[in-house]
Short mmCIF file of C-alpha atoms in Angstrom, two decimals:
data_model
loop_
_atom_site.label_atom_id
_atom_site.label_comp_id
_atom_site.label_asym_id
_atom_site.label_seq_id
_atom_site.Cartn_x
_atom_site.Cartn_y
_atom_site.Cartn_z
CA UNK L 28 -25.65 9.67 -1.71
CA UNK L 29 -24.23 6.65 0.26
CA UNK L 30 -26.90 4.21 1.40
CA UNK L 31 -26.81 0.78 3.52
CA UNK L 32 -27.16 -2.20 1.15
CA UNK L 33 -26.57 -4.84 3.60
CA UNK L 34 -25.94 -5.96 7.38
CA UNK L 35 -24.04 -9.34 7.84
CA UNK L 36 -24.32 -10.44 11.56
CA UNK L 37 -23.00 -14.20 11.56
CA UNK L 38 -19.83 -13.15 13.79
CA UNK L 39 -20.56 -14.27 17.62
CA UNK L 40 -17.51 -11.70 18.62
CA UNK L 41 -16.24 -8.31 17.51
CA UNK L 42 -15.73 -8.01 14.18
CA UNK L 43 -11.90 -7.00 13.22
CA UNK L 44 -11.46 -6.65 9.75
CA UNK L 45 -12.91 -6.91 6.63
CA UNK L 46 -11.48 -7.14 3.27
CA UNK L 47 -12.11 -7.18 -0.51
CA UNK L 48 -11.21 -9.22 -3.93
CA UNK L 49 -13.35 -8.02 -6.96
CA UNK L 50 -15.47 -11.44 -6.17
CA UNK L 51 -15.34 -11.85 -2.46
CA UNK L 52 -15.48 -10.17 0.74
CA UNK L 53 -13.98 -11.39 3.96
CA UNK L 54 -14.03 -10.86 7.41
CA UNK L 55 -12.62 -11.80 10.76
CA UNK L 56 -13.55 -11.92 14.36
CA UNK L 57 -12.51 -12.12 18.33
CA UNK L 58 -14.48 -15.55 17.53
CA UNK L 59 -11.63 -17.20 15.97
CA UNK L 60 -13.15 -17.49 12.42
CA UNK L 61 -12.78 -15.90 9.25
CA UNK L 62 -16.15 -15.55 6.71
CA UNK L 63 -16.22 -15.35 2.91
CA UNK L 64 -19.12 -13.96 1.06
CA UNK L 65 -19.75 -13.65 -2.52
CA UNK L 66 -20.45 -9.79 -3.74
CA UNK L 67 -23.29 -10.84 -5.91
CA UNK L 68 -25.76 -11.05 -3.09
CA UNK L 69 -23.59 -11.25 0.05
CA UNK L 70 -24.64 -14.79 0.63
CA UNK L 71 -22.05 -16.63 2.62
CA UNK L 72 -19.63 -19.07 0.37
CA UNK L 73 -20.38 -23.11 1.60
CA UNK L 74 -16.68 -23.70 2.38
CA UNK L 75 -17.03 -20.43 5.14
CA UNK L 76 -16.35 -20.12 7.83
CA UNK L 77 -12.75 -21.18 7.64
CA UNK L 78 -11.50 -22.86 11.13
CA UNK L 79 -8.37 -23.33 12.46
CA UNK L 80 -7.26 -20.53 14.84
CA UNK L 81 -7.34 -21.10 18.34
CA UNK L 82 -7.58 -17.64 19.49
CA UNK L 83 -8.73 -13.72 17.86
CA UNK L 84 -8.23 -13.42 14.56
CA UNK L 85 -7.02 -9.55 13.95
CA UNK L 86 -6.37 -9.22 10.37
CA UNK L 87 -7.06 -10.62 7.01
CA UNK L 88 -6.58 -9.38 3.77
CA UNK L 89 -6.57 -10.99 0.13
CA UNK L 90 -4.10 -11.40 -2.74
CA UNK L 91 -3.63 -9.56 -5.83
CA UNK L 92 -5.59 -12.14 -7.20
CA UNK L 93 -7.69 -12.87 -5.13
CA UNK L 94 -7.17 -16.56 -5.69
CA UNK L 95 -5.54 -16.64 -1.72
CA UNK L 96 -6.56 -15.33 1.37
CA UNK L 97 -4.00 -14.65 4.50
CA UNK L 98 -5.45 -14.18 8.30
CA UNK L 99 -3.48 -13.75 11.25
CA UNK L 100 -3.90 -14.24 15.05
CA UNK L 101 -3.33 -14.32 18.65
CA UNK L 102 -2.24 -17.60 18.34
CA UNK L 103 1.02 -16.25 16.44
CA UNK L 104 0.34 -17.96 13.17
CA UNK L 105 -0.74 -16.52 9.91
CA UNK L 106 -2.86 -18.67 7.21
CA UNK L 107 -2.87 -18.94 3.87
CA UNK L 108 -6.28 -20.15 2.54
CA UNK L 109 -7.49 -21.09 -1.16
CA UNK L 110 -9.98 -19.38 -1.57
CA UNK L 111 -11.88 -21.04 -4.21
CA UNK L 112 -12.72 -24.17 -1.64
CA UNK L 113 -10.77 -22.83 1.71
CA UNK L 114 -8.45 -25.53 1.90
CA UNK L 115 -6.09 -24.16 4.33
CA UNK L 116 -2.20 -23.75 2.13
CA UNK L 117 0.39 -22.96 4.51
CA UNK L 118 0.72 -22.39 8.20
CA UNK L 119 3.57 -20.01 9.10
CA UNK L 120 4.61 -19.28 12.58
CA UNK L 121 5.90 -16.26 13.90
CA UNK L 122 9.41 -16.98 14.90
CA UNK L 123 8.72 -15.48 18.44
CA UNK L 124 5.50 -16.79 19.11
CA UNK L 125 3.74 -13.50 19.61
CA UNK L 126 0.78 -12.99 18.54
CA UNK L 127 -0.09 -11.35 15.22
CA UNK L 128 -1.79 -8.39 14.63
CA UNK L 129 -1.24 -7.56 11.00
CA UNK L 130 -0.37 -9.19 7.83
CA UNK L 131 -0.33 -7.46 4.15
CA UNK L 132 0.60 -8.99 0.64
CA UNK L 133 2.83 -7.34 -1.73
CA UNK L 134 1.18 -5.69 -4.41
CA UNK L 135 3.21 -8.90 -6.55
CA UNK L 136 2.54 -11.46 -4.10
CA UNK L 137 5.15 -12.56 -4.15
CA UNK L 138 5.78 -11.75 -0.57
CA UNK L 139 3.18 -11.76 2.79
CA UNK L 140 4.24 -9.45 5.99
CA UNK L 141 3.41 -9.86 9.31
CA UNK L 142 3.45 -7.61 12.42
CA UNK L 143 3.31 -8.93 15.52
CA UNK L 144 2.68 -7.61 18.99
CA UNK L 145 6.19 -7.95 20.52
CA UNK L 146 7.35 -5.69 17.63
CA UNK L 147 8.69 -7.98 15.54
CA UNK L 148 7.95 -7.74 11.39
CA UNK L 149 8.35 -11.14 9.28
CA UNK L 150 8.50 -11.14 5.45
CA UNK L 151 7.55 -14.00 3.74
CA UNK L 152 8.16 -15.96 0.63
CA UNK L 153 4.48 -16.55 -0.90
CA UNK L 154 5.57 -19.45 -2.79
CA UNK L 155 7.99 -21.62 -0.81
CA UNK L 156 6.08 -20.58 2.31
CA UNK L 157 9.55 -19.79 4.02
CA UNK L 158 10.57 -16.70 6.00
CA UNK L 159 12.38 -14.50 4.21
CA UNK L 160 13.71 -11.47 6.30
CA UNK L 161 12.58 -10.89 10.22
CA UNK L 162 13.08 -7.07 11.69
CA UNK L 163 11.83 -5.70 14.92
CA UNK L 164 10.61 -1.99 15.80
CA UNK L 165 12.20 -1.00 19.46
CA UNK L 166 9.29 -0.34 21.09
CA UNK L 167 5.58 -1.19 21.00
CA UNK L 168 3.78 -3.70 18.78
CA UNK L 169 3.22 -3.53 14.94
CA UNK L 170 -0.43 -3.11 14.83
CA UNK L 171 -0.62 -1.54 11.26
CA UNK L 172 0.85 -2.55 7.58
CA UNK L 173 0.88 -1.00 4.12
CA UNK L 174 2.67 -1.69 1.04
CA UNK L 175 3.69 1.29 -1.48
CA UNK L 176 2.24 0.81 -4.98
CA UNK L 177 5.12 0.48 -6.47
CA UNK L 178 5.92 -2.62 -4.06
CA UNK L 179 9.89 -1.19 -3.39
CA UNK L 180 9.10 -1.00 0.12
CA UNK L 181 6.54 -0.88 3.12
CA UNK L 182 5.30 1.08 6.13
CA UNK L 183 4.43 -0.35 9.62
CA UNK L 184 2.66 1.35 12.66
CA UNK L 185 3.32 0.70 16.22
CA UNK L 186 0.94 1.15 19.18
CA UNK L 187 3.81 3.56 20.63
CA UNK L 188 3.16 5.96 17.21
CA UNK L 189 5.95 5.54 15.13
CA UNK L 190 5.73 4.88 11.20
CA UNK L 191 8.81 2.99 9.80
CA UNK L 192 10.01 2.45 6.24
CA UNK L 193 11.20 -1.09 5.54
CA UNK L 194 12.99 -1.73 1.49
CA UNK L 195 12.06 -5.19 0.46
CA UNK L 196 15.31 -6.79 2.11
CA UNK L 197 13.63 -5.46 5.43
CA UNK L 198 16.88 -2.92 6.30
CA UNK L 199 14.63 -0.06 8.11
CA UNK L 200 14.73 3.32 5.89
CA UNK L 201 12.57 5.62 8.64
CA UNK L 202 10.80 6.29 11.36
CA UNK L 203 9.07 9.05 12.49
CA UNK L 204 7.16 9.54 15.25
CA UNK L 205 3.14 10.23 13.65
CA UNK L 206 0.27 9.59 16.09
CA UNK L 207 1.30 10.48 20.20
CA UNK L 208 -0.97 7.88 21.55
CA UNK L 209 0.00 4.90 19.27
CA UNK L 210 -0.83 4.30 15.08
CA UNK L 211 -3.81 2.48 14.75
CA UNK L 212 -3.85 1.83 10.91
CA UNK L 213 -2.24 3.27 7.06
CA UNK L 214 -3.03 2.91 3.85
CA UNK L 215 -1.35 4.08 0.60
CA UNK L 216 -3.96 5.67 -2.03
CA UNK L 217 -3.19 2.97 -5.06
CA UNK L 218 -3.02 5.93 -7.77
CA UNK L 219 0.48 7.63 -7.91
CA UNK L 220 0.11 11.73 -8.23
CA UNK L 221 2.93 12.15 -10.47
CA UNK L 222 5.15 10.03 -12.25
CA UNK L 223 8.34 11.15 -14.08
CA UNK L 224 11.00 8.80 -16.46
CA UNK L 225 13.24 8.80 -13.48
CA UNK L 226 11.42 6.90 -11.48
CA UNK L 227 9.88 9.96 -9.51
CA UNK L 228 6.38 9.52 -7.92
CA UNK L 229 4.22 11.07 -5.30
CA UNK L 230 1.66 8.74 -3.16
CA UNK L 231 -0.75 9.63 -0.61
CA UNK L 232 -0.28 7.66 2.44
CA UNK L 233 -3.12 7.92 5.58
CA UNK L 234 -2.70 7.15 9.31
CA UNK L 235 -4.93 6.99 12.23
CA UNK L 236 -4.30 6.64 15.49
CA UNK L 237 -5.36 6.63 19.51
CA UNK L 238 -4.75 10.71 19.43
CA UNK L 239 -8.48 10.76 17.19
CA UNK L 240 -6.50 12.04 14.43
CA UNK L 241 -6.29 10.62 11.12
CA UNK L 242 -2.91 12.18 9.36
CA UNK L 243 -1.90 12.59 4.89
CA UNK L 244 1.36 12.38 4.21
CA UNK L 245 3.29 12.52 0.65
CA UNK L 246 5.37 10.52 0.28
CA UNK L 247 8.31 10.21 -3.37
CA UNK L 248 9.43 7.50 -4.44
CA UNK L 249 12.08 6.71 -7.01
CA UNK L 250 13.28 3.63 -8.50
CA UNK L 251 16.54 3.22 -5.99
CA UNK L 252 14.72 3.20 -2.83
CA UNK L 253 14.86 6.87 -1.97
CA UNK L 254 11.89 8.32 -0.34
CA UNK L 255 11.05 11.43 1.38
CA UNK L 256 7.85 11.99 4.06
CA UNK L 257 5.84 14.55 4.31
CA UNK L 258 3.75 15.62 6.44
CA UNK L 259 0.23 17.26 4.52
CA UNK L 260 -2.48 17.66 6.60
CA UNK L 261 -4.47 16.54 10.04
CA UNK L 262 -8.39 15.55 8.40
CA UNK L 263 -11.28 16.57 11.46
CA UNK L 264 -14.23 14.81 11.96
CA UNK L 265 -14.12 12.03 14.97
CA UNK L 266 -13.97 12.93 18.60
CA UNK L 267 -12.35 9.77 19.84
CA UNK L 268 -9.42 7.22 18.68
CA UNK L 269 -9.55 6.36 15.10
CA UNK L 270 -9.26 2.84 14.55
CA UNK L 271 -9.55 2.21 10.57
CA UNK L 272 -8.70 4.09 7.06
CA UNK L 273 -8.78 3.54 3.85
CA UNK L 274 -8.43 4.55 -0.17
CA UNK L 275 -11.18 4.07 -2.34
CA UNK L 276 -9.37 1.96 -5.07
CA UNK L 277 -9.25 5.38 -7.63
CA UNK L 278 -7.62 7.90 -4.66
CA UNK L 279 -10.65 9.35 -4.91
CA UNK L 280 -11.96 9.15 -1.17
CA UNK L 281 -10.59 8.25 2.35
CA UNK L 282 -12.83 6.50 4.94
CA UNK L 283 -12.31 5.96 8.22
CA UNK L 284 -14.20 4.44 11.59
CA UNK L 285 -13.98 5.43 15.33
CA UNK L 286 -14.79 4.85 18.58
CA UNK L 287 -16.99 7.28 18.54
CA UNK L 288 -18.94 4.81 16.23
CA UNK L 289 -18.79 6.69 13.39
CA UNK L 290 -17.55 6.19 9.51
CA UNK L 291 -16.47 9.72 7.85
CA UNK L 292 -16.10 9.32 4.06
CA UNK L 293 -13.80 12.45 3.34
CA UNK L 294 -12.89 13.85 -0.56
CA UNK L 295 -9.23 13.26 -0.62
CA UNK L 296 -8.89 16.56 -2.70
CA UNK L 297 -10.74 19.06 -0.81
CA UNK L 298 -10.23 16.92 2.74
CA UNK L 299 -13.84 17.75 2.99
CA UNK L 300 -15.92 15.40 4.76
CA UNK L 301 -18.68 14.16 2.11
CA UNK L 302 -20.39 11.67 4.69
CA UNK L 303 -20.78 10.64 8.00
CA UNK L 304 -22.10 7.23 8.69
CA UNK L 305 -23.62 6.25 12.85
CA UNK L 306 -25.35 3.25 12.17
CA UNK L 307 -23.15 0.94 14.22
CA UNK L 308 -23.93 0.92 17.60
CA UNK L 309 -20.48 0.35 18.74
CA UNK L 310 -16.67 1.10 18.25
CA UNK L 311 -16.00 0.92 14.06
CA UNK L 312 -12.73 -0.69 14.08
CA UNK L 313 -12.21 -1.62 10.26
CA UNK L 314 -13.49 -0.04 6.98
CA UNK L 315 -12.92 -1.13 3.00
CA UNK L 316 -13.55 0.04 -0.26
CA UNK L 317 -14.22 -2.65 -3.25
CA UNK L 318 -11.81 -2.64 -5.52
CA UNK L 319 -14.15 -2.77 -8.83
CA UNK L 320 -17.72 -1.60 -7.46
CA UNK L 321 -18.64 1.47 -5.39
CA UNK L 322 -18.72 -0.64 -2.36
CA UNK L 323 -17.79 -0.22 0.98
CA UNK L 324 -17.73 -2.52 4.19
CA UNK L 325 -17.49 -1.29 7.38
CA UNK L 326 -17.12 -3.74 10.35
CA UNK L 327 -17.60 -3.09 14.33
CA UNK L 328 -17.59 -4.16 17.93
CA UNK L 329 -21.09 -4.24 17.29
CA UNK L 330 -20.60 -7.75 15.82
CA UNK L 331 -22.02 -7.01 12.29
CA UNK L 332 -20.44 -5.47 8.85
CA UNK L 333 -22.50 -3.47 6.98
CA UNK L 334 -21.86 -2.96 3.38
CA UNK L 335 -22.69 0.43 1.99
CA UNK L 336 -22.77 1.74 -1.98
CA UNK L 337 -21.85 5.18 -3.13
CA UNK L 338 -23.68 6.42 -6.29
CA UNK L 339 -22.03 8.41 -9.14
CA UNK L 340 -22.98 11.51 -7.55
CA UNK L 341 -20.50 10.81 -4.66
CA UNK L 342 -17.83 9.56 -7.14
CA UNK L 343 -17.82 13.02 -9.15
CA UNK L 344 -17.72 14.57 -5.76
CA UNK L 345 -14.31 13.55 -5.30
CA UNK L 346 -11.99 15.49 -8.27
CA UNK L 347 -8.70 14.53 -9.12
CA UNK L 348 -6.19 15.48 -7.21
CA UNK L 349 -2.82 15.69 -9.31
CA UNK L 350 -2.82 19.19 -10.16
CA UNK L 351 -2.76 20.09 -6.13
CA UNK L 352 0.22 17.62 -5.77
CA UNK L 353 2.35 18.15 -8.26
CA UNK L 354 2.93 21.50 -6.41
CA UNK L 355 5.10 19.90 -4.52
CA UNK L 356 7.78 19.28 -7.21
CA UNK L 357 6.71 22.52 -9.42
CA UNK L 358 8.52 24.40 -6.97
CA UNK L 359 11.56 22.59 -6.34
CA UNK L 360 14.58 25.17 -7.52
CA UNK L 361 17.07 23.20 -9.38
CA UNK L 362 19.38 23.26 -6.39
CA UNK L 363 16.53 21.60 -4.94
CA UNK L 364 16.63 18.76 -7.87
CA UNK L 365 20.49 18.70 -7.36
CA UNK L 366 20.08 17.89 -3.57
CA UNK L 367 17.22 15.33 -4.77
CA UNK L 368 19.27 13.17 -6.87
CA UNK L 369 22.23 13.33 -4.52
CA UNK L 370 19.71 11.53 -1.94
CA UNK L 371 19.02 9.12 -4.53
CA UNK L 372 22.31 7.97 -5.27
CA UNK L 373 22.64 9.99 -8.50
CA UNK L 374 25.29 12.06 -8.75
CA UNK L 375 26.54 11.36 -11.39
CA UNK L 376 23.46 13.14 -12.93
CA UNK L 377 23.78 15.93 -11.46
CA UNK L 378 26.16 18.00 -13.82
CA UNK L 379 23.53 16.97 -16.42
CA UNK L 380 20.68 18.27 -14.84
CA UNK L 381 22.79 21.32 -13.95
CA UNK L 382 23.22 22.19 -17.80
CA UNK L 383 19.92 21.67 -19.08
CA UNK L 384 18.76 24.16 -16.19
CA UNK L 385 16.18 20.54 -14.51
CA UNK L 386 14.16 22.73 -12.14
CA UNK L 387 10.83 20.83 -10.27
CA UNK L 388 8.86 21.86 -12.97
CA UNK L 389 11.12 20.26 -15.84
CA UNK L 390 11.96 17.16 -13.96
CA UNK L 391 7.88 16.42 -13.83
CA UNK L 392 8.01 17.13 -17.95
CA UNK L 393 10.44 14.79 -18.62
CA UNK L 394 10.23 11.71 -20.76
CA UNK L 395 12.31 9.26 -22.43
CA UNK L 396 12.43 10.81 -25.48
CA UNK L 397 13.96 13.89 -23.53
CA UNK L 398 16.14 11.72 -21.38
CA UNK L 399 17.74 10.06 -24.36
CA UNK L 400 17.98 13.45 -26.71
CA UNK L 401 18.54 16.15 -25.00
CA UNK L 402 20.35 14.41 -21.61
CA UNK L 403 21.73 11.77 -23.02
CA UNK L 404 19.88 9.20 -20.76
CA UNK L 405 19.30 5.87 -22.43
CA UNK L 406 16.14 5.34 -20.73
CA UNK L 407 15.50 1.61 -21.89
CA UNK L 408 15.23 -1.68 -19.72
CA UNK L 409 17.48 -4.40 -20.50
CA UNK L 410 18.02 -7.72 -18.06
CA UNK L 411 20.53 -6.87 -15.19
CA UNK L 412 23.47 -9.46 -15.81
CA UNK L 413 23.30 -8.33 -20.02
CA UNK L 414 23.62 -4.56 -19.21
CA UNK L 415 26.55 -5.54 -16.58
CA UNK L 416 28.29 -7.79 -18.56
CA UNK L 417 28.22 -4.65 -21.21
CA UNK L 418 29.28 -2.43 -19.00
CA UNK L 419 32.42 -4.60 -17.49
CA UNK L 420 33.46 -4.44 -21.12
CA UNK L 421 33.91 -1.11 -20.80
CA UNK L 422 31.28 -0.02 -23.54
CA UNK L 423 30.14 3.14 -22.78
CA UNK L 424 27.13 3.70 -25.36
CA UNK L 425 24.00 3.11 -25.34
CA UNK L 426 23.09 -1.07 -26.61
CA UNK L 427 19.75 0.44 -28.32
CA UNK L 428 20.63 4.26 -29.20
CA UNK L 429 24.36 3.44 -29.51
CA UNK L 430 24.92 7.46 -27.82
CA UNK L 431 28.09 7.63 -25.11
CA UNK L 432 26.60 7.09 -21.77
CA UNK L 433 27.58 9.99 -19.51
CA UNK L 434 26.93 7.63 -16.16
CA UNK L 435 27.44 3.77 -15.59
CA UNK L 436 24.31 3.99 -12.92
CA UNK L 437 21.56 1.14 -13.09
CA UNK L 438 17.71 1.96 -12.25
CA UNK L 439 16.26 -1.06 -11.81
CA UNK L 440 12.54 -0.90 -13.20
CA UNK L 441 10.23 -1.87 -10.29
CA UNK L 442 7.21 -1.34 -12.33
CA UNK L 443 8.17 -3.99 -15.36
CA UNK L 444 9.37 -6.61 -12.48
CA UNK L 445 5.58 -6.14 -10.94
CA UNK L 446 4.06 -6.40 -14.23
CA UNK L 447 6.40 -9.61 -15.22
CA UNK L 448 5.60 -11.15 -11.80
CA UNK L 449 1.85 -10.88 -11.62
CA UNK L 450 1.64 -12.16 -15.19
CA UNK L 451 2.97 -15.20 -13.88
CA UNK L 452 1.17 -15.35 -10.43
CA UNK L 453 -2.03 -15.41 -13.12
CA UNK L 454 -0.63 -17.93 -15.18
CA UNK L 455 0.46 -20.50 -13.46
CA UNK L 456 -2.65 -21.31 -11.04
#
């Protein structure tokens, strides 16, 4: 069961988005403001709502700690707020003055992206409050933004349909065309479906668009910025453009909101749909999940948000869903592994894989202790500069197994640099 908990209706405009920390919800409007509630009882926080936009605001969306809050708008600026007394941080302009449509924190937060409607995608530096990188899509504005897990890279939409792959120095990876009639929104599912010593993982990524379709795609990941798209499945349900979707924080279940005014809650492992909401009375045009609670908000043109909570009934509903992806890799021959590492810039593995007979089914098995015993992989993390200085010294063992390395190549870990740089986003507020 899913029932309505709460109706906020302080907006004087459409309501465009609506976001979650594990304290605080958030929301913005065509009436220039952006509100912050606490979750306890949805009462409005005294420092909301936060004023400084001159025109819409279209997105907002939170930090990993929750500690800032970014909103951007028509006005071609995007905001950093404190949150804890909404004392406005930084003001960053979009170097072509468009206006902004989207804008998306790294899963680190280190970094803050925003899509604009001239097509043009900025990345930011959190800290210094500087651009970083600027990119552009050739046609059609950036309307949508989503950061993989893992933070090695990000996916944009366009009102003209395509999806694009940006690495985190903003070179474009891909771009395929998804949606026809333009992307409306993505959204990675948070929990990776497999994960393997070599830096191998399989995400979930959703897509909606103005075709009234809302797309899966799998999408792998490795450590070196090789990816591969695929296309799963086309979920049913709305009979008009899809403007919103989104994970439930566990993978567990995929909302998403449509002109046709309705919110379809679908099990991400069956695709089934396990609800379908009607209570606005206009076009539902953003939906989130609560990152902690079995919340979620839903926000129209209607001019309200209503928050809704799942019970455990709903939650068990929804099964796990790595078994049915790690298909995908259970069948890879090991030619197929062979051509994979190629693509990943590791050839120089590929003789090794070759004589240990890695099919798809093997290279999911794997872990360090296998890398560094029976491959001869060291496996271990060392700091960048130490490993190279070892390596210009022409040492070719191992510094912590002391075995002959058969290859000089360098993973960098992704998932220890997250890990080191959240610790210190924590610590030093």
């Amino acid at each position: 069961m899913v029932k309505l908990i709460h109706t906020l209706a302080d907006h004087g405009d459409d309501v465009n988005c609506c976001a979650f920390s594990f304290s605080l919800l958030a929301t913005c409007s065509l009436d220039k403001t952006i509100r912050l509630y606490s979750l306890h009882d949805f009462t409005e926080l005294p420092h909301s709502p936060l004023k400084f936009h001159t025109y819409a605001v279209h997105c907002c969306c939170f930090s990993p700690s929750g500690h800032i809050l970014a909103s951007c708008s028509t006005d071609g600026t995007t905001v950093l707020w404190n949150t804890e007394n909404g004392q406005m941080l930084a003001v960053m302009e979009q170097p072509s003055g468009s206006p902004v449509r989207v804008c998306q924190f790294s899963p680190d937060s280190r970094c803050l992206t925003s899509g604009a409607a001239d097509g043009t995608v900025v990345l930011w530096n959190t800290q210094s409050y500087k651009l970083y990188r600027c990119g552009s899509v050739k046609d059609g504005s950036l309307v949508a933004c989503a950061f993989s897990p893992n933070g090695s890279f990000f996916v944009t939409g366009s009102s003209c349909g395509d999806l694009t792959v940006w690495d985190d120095k903003m070179r474009c990876l891909h771009s395929e065309k998804a949606h026809d009639l333009g992307i409306t929104c993505c959204d990675f599912s948070s929990q990776p479906v497999s994960d393997g010593e070599q830096g191998l993982q399989f995400f979930r990524l959703a897509s909606c668009g103005q075709d009234c379709q809302v797309k899966i795609w799998i999408v792998c990941f490795t450590h070196i910025l090789g990816f591969e798209l695929k296309y799963k499945s086309t979920l049913s349900g709305h009979c008009a453009p899809v403007l919103a979707c989104a994970f439930s924080h566990d993978g567990q279940m995929l909302v998403s909101g449509s002109v046709d005014k309705s919110v379809i809650v679908y099990d991400t492992n069956t695709e089934n749909i396990l609800h379908t909401l009607t209570q606005h009375t206009r076009y539902v045009t953003t939906c989130a999940f609560a990152p902690n609670t079995l919340l979620l908000a839903t926000g129209s043109m209607d001019k309200t948000v209503n928050i809704w909570q799942f019970d455990l009934e709903t939650l068990c509903q929804a099964r796990s869903t790595e078994d049915q992806l790690k298909q995908f890799t259970e069948d890879w021959s090991e030619e197929d592994v062979s051509t994979w590492l190629c693509a990943q810039d590791l050839k120089d593995l590929v003789g090794i894989f070759k004589i240990n007979n890695i099919d798809g089914k093997e290279l999911l098995n794997l872990t360090k202790e296998s890398l560094a015993d029976d491959l001869k992989i060291d496996g271990y993390s060392y700091e960048k500069e130490a490993i190279e200085n070892w390596i210009s010294k022409k040492k070719r063992t191992s510094p912590m197994t002391n075995l002959v390395l058969p290859s000089a190549v360098l993973t960098p870990n992704r998932t220890l640099k997250m890990a080191i740089n959240r610790w210190l986003e924590t610590h030093q507020k």
